[in-house]
Amino acid sequence: MLDNLSLLNEVRAIESELISIRRTLHKIPELGDKLPKTKAVVCAYLKTLGIPYREMDDGDGVIAEIVGKRSGKTIAFRADMDGLKIEEETAVPFRSEIPGQMHACAHDVHTAILLLTAKLLLRFKENLFGRVRLLFQTGEESSTGAKQMIACGAIDGVSNVFAIHAGSLAGDTLSAGEFAILGGYVSAGKTKFSITVKGKGTHSAFPEKGNSSLLIAAKIVLAINEITKNELPLDTAAVLATTAIHGGADQNTIPEKTTILGSIRAQDPAIREFLANRVDEICKAITKEAKATYTLDLIRSSQSIWNDEKTASAVADAVSKVFGLDCVKRNLPKPLMASDDFVFFAKALPSVYFMLHTNNPDKGIDAANHNPRFDVDESVLYKGVVAYLAIALHFLSET
């Protein structure tokens, strides 16, 4: 039986390799479901280890499997691999080599953790009663990758799926290297919205001859951002955010059209629908008063992730046995409001999505996920590998 100290020592011995792979991936962030450079790194590493894998026909996802020495059930670990359309502003020597694209949500970390987990699982095969499937997923940010993997049979025969997320999604009440492993809701469902306001364009010297879509859009932005504050109880797990406004092209023209982009997030789907309806009602009222028109497009891109309570408790127990009870938080003071397409795995099987906190203000690493200055404290990344190994050994034990 592999004891906790031996487990830690095995992981610490390959810590530099973990960081090196993470940095390699950080340089090549790719978007959506087409990740040829990232896939090449993943496949080359799996090939070096001698782990069989298959490449998905739809997109650049990769599925591999490690077979234990004895029969048993199959569990799966998911690593998302795609980056974000963000220009990196960090000063790290391994910063993104692709202009306008960045690993600002730690997907490079997730991929590196799963690759090193695979390496050590090979060493521990005699301890595994079953199989571990490795899911290297594309398109998390676009909410396309998980559905593609499920459609191609990635979780056929699997009993549970697990995924770790690095960064500060669990809030700043955690310290670097601590985990948040919760039962119940661990994310918010997301509805993206696009509002196009149509007024009447004119020369900026004659504003009275037009009807500025930009000014009308500004009123809408201010009004809809008051909804959650004024119309929902303070403890409601809901957020409405406007994220972009596009209108006009120069200083001499009042624009006829302006577009507003944003998202609605709520753990309760009924609250999410309420907010979407209120956005529509406010747009209707403001544009009617301004003698303008609008169109509202809603994209319900994800639902709330529900961690199976019993499975989450078992994961927390397994990780706590290695790192201690204080390192694993089973409750948080605030609800988690990020979204992730891991929800499609969680809806299909008893699954657990959990967080490793990698922000460290003492080292100047304090930017949130999806920020151009986002970075991680690399000294705690080995804990993600340990956590995966502890979970595998727990769920695929003889008992």
mmCIF file of C-alpha atoms in Angstrom, residues 30-277:
data_model
loop_
_atom_site.group_PDB
_atom_site.id
_atom_site.type_symbol
_atom_site.label_atom_id
_atom_site.label_comp_id
_atom_site.label_asym_id
_atom_site.label_seq_id
_atom_site.Cartn_x
_atom_site.Cartn_y
_atom_site.Cartn_z
ATOM 1 C CA GLU A 30 -5.024 28.393 -28.509
ATOM 2 C CA LEU A 31 -8.738 29.055 -28.734
ATOM 3 C CA GLY A 32 -11.875 26.965 -28.999
ATOM 4 C CA ASP A 33 -11.757 23.438 -30.333
ATOM 5 C CA LYS A 34 -8.764 23.815 -32.658
ATOM 6 C CA LEU A 35 -5.663 23.417 -30.495
ATOM 7 C CA PRO A 36 -3.072 21.750 -32.764
ATOM 8 C CA LYS A 37 0.033 22.936 -30.894
ATOM 9 C CA THR A 38 -1.410 22.040 -27.503
ATOM 10 C CA LYS A 39 -2.585 18.647 -28.738
ATOM 11 C CA ALA A 40 0.881 17.953 -30.122
ATOM 12 C CA VAL A 41 2.437 18.545 -26.678
ATOM 13 C CA VAL A 42 -0.114 16.273 -24.997
ATOM 14 C CA CYS A 43 0.201 13.468 -27.548
ATOM 15 C CA ALA A 44 3.994 13.585 -27.577
ATOM 16 C CA TYR A 45 4.120 13.265 -23.796
ATOM 17 C CA LEU A 46 1.621 10.387 -23.722
ATOM 18 C CA LYS A 47 3.580 8.641 -26.466
ATOM 19 C CA THR A 48 6.806 9.029 -24.473
ATOM 20 C CA LEU A 49 5.096 7.387 -21.513
ATOM 21 C CA GLY A 50 3.739 4.604 -23.693
ATOM 22 C CA ILE A 51 0.131 5.415 -22.828
ATOM 23 C CA PRO A 52 -2.284 4.618 -25.682
ATOM 24 C CA TYR A 53 -4.573 7.467 -26.704
ATOM 25 C CA ARG A 54 -7.037 8.462 -29.363
ATOM 26 C CA GLU A 55 -7.554 11.827 -30.984
ATOM 27 C CA MET A 56 -11.103 13.032 -31.442
ATOM 28 C CA ASP A 57 -12.381 13.553 -34.970
ATOM 29 C CA ASP A 58 -14.348 16.646 -33.948
ATOM 30 C CA GLY A 59 -11.807 19.121 -32.564
ATOM 31 C CA ASP A 60 -8.439 18.468 -30.949
ATOM 32 C CA GLY A 61 -9.494 16.600 -27.829
ATOM 33 C CA VAL A 62 -7.471 13.598 -26.669
ATOM 34 C CA ILE A 63 -8.632 10.575 -24.655
ATOM 35 C CA ALA A 64 -6.223 8.190 -22.959
ATOM 36 C CA GLU A 65 -6.565 5.415 -20.406
ATOM 37 C CA ILE A 66 -4.403 3.759 -17.799
ATOM 38 C CA VAL A 67 -5.339 0.213 -16.869
ATOM 39 C CA GLY A 68 -4.638 -0.964 -13.343
ATOM 40 C CA LYS A 69 -3.163 -4.359 -12.580
ATOM 41 C CA ARG A 70 -6.527 -5.617 -11.368
ATOM 42 C CA SER A 71 -10.072 -5.206 -12.625
ATOM 43 C CA GLY A 72 -12.545 -2.702 -11.241
ATOM 44 C CA LYS A 73 -14.508 0.394 -12.163
ATOM 45 C CA THR A 74 -13.335 3.265 -14.375
ATOM 46 C CA ILE A 75 -12.984 6.861 -13.205
ATOM 47 C CA ALA A 76 -12.045 9.882 -15.303
ATOM 48 C CA PHE A 77 -10.116 13.125 -14.839
ATOM 49 C CA ARG A 78 -10.848 16.110 -17.084
ATOM 50 C CA ALA A 79 -8.302 18.784 -18.072
ATOM 51 C CA ASP A 80 -9.481 21.686 -20.231
ATOM 52 C CA MET A 81 -6.793 22.952 -22.626
ATOM 53 C CA ASP A 82 -8.068 26.097 -24.403
ATOM 54 C CA GLY A 83 -6.913 29.646 -23.775
ATOM 55 C CA LEU A 84 -8.579 33.056 -23.903
ATOM 56 C CA LYS A 85 -8.692 35.974 -26.306
ATOM 57 C CA ILE A 86 -6.723 38.240 -23.962
ATOM 58 C CA GLU A 87 -3.432 40.066 -24.526
ATOM 59 C CA GLU A 88 -1.047 38.927 -21.785
ATOM 60 C CA GLU A 89 0.376 41.657 -19.549
ATOM 61 C CA THR A 90 2.558 39.602 -17.234
ATOM 62 C CA ALA A 91 6.346 39.893 -17.284
ATOM 63 C CA VAL A 92 7.066 36.177 -16.965
ATOM 64 C CA PRO A 93 9.769 34.887 -19.336
ATOM 65 C CA PHE A 94 7.389 32.205 -20.646
ATOM 66 C CA ARG A 95 4.584 34.631 -21.541
ATOM 67 C CA SER A 96 2.328 33.931 -24.496
ATOM 68 C CA GLU A 97 3.960 33.838 -27.919
ATOM 69 C CA ILE A 98 0.615 34.306 -29.674
ATOM 70 C CA PRO A 99 -0.549 37.948 -29.882
ATOM 71 C CA GLY A 100 -3.952 38.584 -28.326
ATOM 72 C CA GLN A 101 -4.205 35.123 -26.761
ATOM 73 C CA MET A 102 -3.364 33.989 -23.252
ATOM 74 C CA HIS A 103 -3.765 31.207 -20.722
ATOM 75 C CA ALA A 104 -5.567 33.493 -18.285
ATOM 76 C CA CYS A 105 -7.673 30.768 -16.660
ATOM 77 C CA ALA A 106 -5.050 28.165 -15.725
ATOM 78 C CA HIS A 107 -5.966 25.611 -18.372
ATOM 79 C CA ASP A 108 -2.248 25.192 -19.005
ATOM 80 C CA VAL A 109 -1.945 24.223 -15.340
ATOM 81 C CA HIS A 110 -4.808 21.726 -15.563
ATOM 82 C CA THR A 111 -3.273 20.031 -18.598
ATOM 83 C CA ALA A 112 0.188 19.817 -17.033
ATOM 84 C CA ILE A 113 -1.257 18.407 -13.798
ATOM 85 C CA LEU A 114 -3.102 15.666 -15.674
ATOM 86 C CA LEU A 115 -0.043 14.732 -17.748
ATOM 87 C CA LEU A 116 2.127 14.339 -14.655
ATOM 88 C CA THR A 117 -0.687 12.461 -12.935
ATOM 89 C CA ALA A 118 -0.611 10.029 -15.864
ATOM 90 C CA LYS A 119 3.128 9.528 -15.435
ATOM 91 C CA LEU A 120 2.811 8.585 -11.788
ATOM 92 C CA LEU A 121 -0.313 6.489 -12.247
ATOM 93 C CA LEU A 122 1.791 4.229 -14.442
ATOM 94 C CA ARG A 123 4.136 3.681 -11.495
ATOM 95 C CA PHE A 124 1.216 2.908 -9.198
ATOM 96 C CA LYS A 125 -0.658 0.542 -11.525
ATOM 97 C CA GLU A 126 -0.346 -2.341 -9.109
ATOM 98 C CA ASN A 127 -2.311 -0.282 -6.555
ATOM 99 C CA LEU A 128 -5.232 0.368 -8.915
ATOM 100 C CA PHE A 129 -8.309 -1.873 -9.014
ATOM 101 C CA GLY A 130 -9.720 -0.501 -12.258
ATOM 102 C CA ARG A 131 -8.944 2.125 -14.886
ATOM 103 C CA VAL A 132 -8.282 5.855 -15.052
ATOM 104 C CA ARG A 133 -9.447 7.666 -18.168
ATOM 105 C CA LEU A 134 -7.717 10.932 -19.039
ATOM 106 C CA LEU A 135 -9.833 13.527 -20.829
ATOM 107 C CA PHE A 136 -7.884 16.359 -22.462
ATOM 108 C CA GLN A 137 -10.726 18.629 -23.491
ATOM 109 C CA THR A 138 -11.001 21.513 -25.933
ATOM 110 C CA GLY A 139 -13.520 24.343 -25.978
ATOM 111 C CA GLU A 140 -14.327 24.864 -22.307
ATOM 112 C CA GLU A 141 -14.538 28.631 -22.724
ATOM 113 C CA SER A 142 -16.916 28.186 -25.668
ATOM 114 C CA SER A 143 -18.927 25.473 -23.857
ATOM 115 C CA THR A 144 -18.434 23.069 -26.768
ATOM 116 C CA GLY A 145 -15.707 20.662 -25.658
ATOM 117 C CA ALA A 146 -17.424 18.634 -22.948
ATOM 118 C CA LYS A 147 -20.444 17.896 -25.129
ATOM 119 C CA GLN A 148 -18.175 16.776 -27.957
ATOM 120 C CA MET A 149 -16.286 14.413 -25.655
ATOM 121 C CA ILE A 150 -19.458 12.891 -24.262
ATOM 122 C CA ALA A 151 -20.858 12.442 -27.775
ATOM 123 C CA CYS A 152 -17.772 10.492 -28.840
ATOM 124 C CA GLY A 153 -18.033 8.097 -25.882
ATOM 125 C CA ALA A 154 -15.469 9.662 -23.549
ATOM 126 C CA ILE A 155 -17.399 8.700 -20.416
ATOM 127 C CA ASP A 156 -18.920 5.441 -21.583
ATOM 128 C CA GLY A 157 -18.407 2.921 -18.789
ATOM 129 C CA VAL A 158 -17.150 5.608 -16.370
ATOM 130 C CA SER A 159 -18.485 5.794 -12.816
ATOM 131 C CA ASN A 160 -17.238 9.257 -11.788
ATOM 132 C CA VAL A 161 -15.557 12.271 -13.377
ATOM 133 C CA PHE A 162 -13.277 14.708 -11.518
ATOM 134 C CA ALA A 163 -11.779 18.055 -12.477
ATOM 135 C CA ILE A 164 -9.510 20.493 -10.690
ATOM 136 C CA HIS A 165 -9.512 24.242 -11.335
ATOM 137 C CA ALA A 166 -6.610 26.484 -10.367
ATOM 138 C CA GLY A 167 -6.688 30.223 -9.697
ATOM 139 C CA SER A 168 -8.885 32.209 -7.350
ATOM 140 C CA LEU A 169 -12.365 31.025 -8.336
ATOM 141 C CA ALA A 170 -13.065 29.953 -4.748
ATOM 142 C CA GLY A 171 -12.443 33.488 -3.456
ATOM 143 C CA ASP A 172 -9.659 35.172 -1.571
ATOM 144 C CA THR A 173 -10.504 33.635 1.787
ATOM 145 C CA LEU A 174 -8.212 30.759 0.796
ATOM 146 C CA SER A 175 -4.424 30.761 0.900
ATOM 147 C CA ALA A 176 -2.136 29.457 -1.826
ATOM 148 C CA GLY A 177 -2.147 25.668 -1.842
ATOM 149 C CA GLU A 178 -5.528 25.234 -0.158
ATOM 150 C CA PHE A 179 -8.411 23.323 -1.734
ATOM 151 C CA ALA A 180 -12.134 24.028 -1.877
ATOM 152 C CA ILE A 181 -13.965 20.709 -2.223
ATOM 153 C CA LEU A 182 -17.671 21.305 -1.816
ATOM 154 C CA GLY A 183 -20.875 19.343 -2.138
ATOM 155 C CA GLY A 184 -23.857 20.852 -3.944
ATOM 156 C CA TYR A 185 -23.648 23.869 -6.237
ATOM 157 C CA VAL A 186 -20.096 24.830 -7.198
ATOM 158 C CA SER A 187 -20.812 27.133 -10.123
ATOM 159 C CA ALA A 188 -23.439 29.355 -11.660
ATOM 160 C CA GLY A 189 -25.362 28.777 -14.841
ATOM 161 C CA LYS A 190 -24.573 31.363 -17.509
ATOM 162 C CA THR A 191 -26.706 33.212 -20.038
ATOM 163 C CA LYS A 192 -24.847 35.453 -22.477
ATOM 164 C CA PHE A 193 -26.723 38.447 -23.852
ATOM 165 C CA SER A 194 -26.292 40.792 -26.786
ATOM 166 C CA ILE A 195 -28.408 43.944 -27.043
ATOM 167 C CA THR A 196 -28.406 45.954 -30.268
ATOM 168 C CA VAL A 197 -29.926 49.421 -29.976
ATOM 169 C CA LYS A 198 -30.987 51.214 -33.163
ATOM 170 C CA GLY A 199 -31.471 54.961 -33.120
ATOM 171 C CA LYS A 200 -30.836 57.479 -35.908
ATOM 172 C CA GLY A 201 -27.351 58.379 -37.052
ATOM 173 C CA THR A 202 -26.289 61.925 -37.805
ATOM 174 C CA HIS A 203 -23.331 64.310 -37.959
ATOM 175 C CA SER A 204 -22.030 65.150 -34.502
ATOM 176 C CA ALA A 205 -22.521 68.852 -35.290
ATOM 177 C CA PHE A 206 -26.285 68.289 -35.472
ATOM 178 C CA PRO A 207 -27.247 65.934 -32.660
ATOM 179 C CA GLU A 208 -30.823 67.241 -32.708
ATOM 180 C CA LYS A 209 -31.277 65.678 -36.164
ATOM 181 C CA GLY A 210 -30.469 62.203 -34.899
ATOM 182 C CA ASN A 211 -31.149 59.833 -32.026
ATOM 183 C CA SER A 212 -27.934 58.578 -30.462
ATOM 184 C CA SER A 213 -27.954 54.823 -30.007
ATOM 185 C CA LEU A 214 -24.855 55.257 -27.852
ATOM 186 C CA LEU A 215 -26.640 57.428 -25.276
ATOM 187 C CA ILE A 216 -29.632 55.086 -25.210
ATOM 188 C CA ALA A 217 -27.322 52.101 -24.741
ATOM 189 C CA ALA A 218 -25.591 53.892 -21.868
ATOM 190 C CA LYS A 219 -28.943 54.306 -20.106
ATOM 191 C CA ILE A 220 -29.644 50.605 -20.589
ATOM 192 C CA VAL A 221 -26.235 49.617 -19.190
ATOM 193 C CA LEU A 222 -26.763 51.732 -16.067
ATOM 194 C CA ALA A 223 -30.306 50.428 -15.548
ATOM 195 C CA ILE A 224 -29.687 46.705 -15.967
ATOM 196 C CA ASN A 225 -26.685 46.827 -13.639
ATOM 197 C CA GLU A 226 -29.021 47.935 -10.837
ATOM 198 C CA ILE A 227 -31.292 44.894 -11.098
ATOM 199 C CA THR A 228 -29.437 42.477 -8.822
ATOM 200 C CA LYS A 229 -28.839 45.177 -6.223
ATOM 201 C CA ASN A 230 -32.400 46.494 -6.113
ATOM 202 C CA GLU A 231 -34.588 43.534 -7.041
ATOM 203 C CA LEU A 232 -32.981 40.467 -5.447
ATOM 204 C CA PRO A 233 -32.214 39.599 -1.814
ATOM 205 C CA LEU A 234 -28.623 40.415 -0.881
ATOM 206 C CA ASP A 235 -27.698 36.767 -0.374
ATOM 207 C CA THR A 236 -28.933 35.649 -3.818
ATOM 208 C CA ALA A 237 -26.246 33.809 -5.782
ATOM 209 C CA ALA A 238 -26.589 35.893 -8.940
ATOM 210 C CA VAL A 239 -24.491 38.299 -10.997
ATOM 211 C CA LEU A 240 -25.332 40.455 -14.015
ATOM 212 C CA ALA A 241 -22.337 41.986 -15.766
ATOM 213 C CA THR A 242 -22.039 44.157 -18.870
ATOM 214 C CA THR A 243 -18.705 43.402 -20.519
ATOM 215 C CA ALA A 244 -18.563 45.394 -23.783
ATOM 216 C CA ILE A 245 -20.232 48.268 -25.612
ATOM 217 C CA HIS A 246 -19.602 48.847 -29.312
ATOM 218 C CA GLY A 247 -20.912 51.906 -31.119
ATOM 219 C CA GLY A 248 -19.532 54.543 -33.415
ATOM 220 C CA ALA A 249 -16.290 54.816 -35.353
ATOM 221 C CA ASP A 250 -15.095 58.424 -35.179
ATOM 222 C CA GLN A 251 -15.545 61.809 -33.499
ATOM 223 C CA ASN A 252 -17.797 63.255 -36.204
ATOM 224 C CA THR A 253 -20.643 60.754 -36.374
ATOM 225 C CA ILE A 254 -23.357 59.918 -33.880
ATOM 226 C CA PRO A 255 -23.888 56.163 -34.348
ATOM 227 C CA GLU A 256 -27.142 54.662 -35.505
ATOM 228 C CA LYS A 257 -26.414 51.290 -33.896
ATOM 229 C CA THR A 258 -24.742 50.316 -30.631
ATOM 230 C CA THR A 259 -24.289 46.821 -29.233
ATOM 231 C CA ILE A 260 -24.044 45.845 -25.564
ATOM 232 C CA LEU A 261 -22.577 42.494 -24.499
ATOM 233 C CA GLY A 262 -22.756 40.846 -21.118
ATOM 234 C CA SER A 263 -23.665 37.800 -19.084
ATOM 235 C CA ILE A 264 -26.096 36.690 -16.413
ATOM 236 C CA ARG A 265 -24.962 34.118 -13.864
ATOM 237 C CA ALA A 266 -27.066 32.456 -11.189
ATOM 238 C CA GLN A 267 -27.019 29.136 -9.384
ATOM 239 C CA ASP A 268 -30.823 28.949 -9.467
ATOM 240 C CA PRO A 269 -32.090 28.666 -13.079
ATOM 241 C CA ALA A 270 -35.325 30.467 -12.137
ATOM 242 C CA ILE A 271 -33.322 33.490 -10.997
ATOM 243 C CA ARG A 272 -31.375 33.426 -14.249
ATOM 244 C CA GLU A 273 -34.633 33.520 -16.238
ATOM 245 C CA PHE A 274 -35.983 36.338 -14.043
ATOM 246 C CA LEU A 275 -32.895 38.431 -14.783
ATOM 247 C CA ALA A 276 -33.103 37.753 -18.512
ATOM 248 C CA ASN A 277 -36.755 38.840 -18.527
#
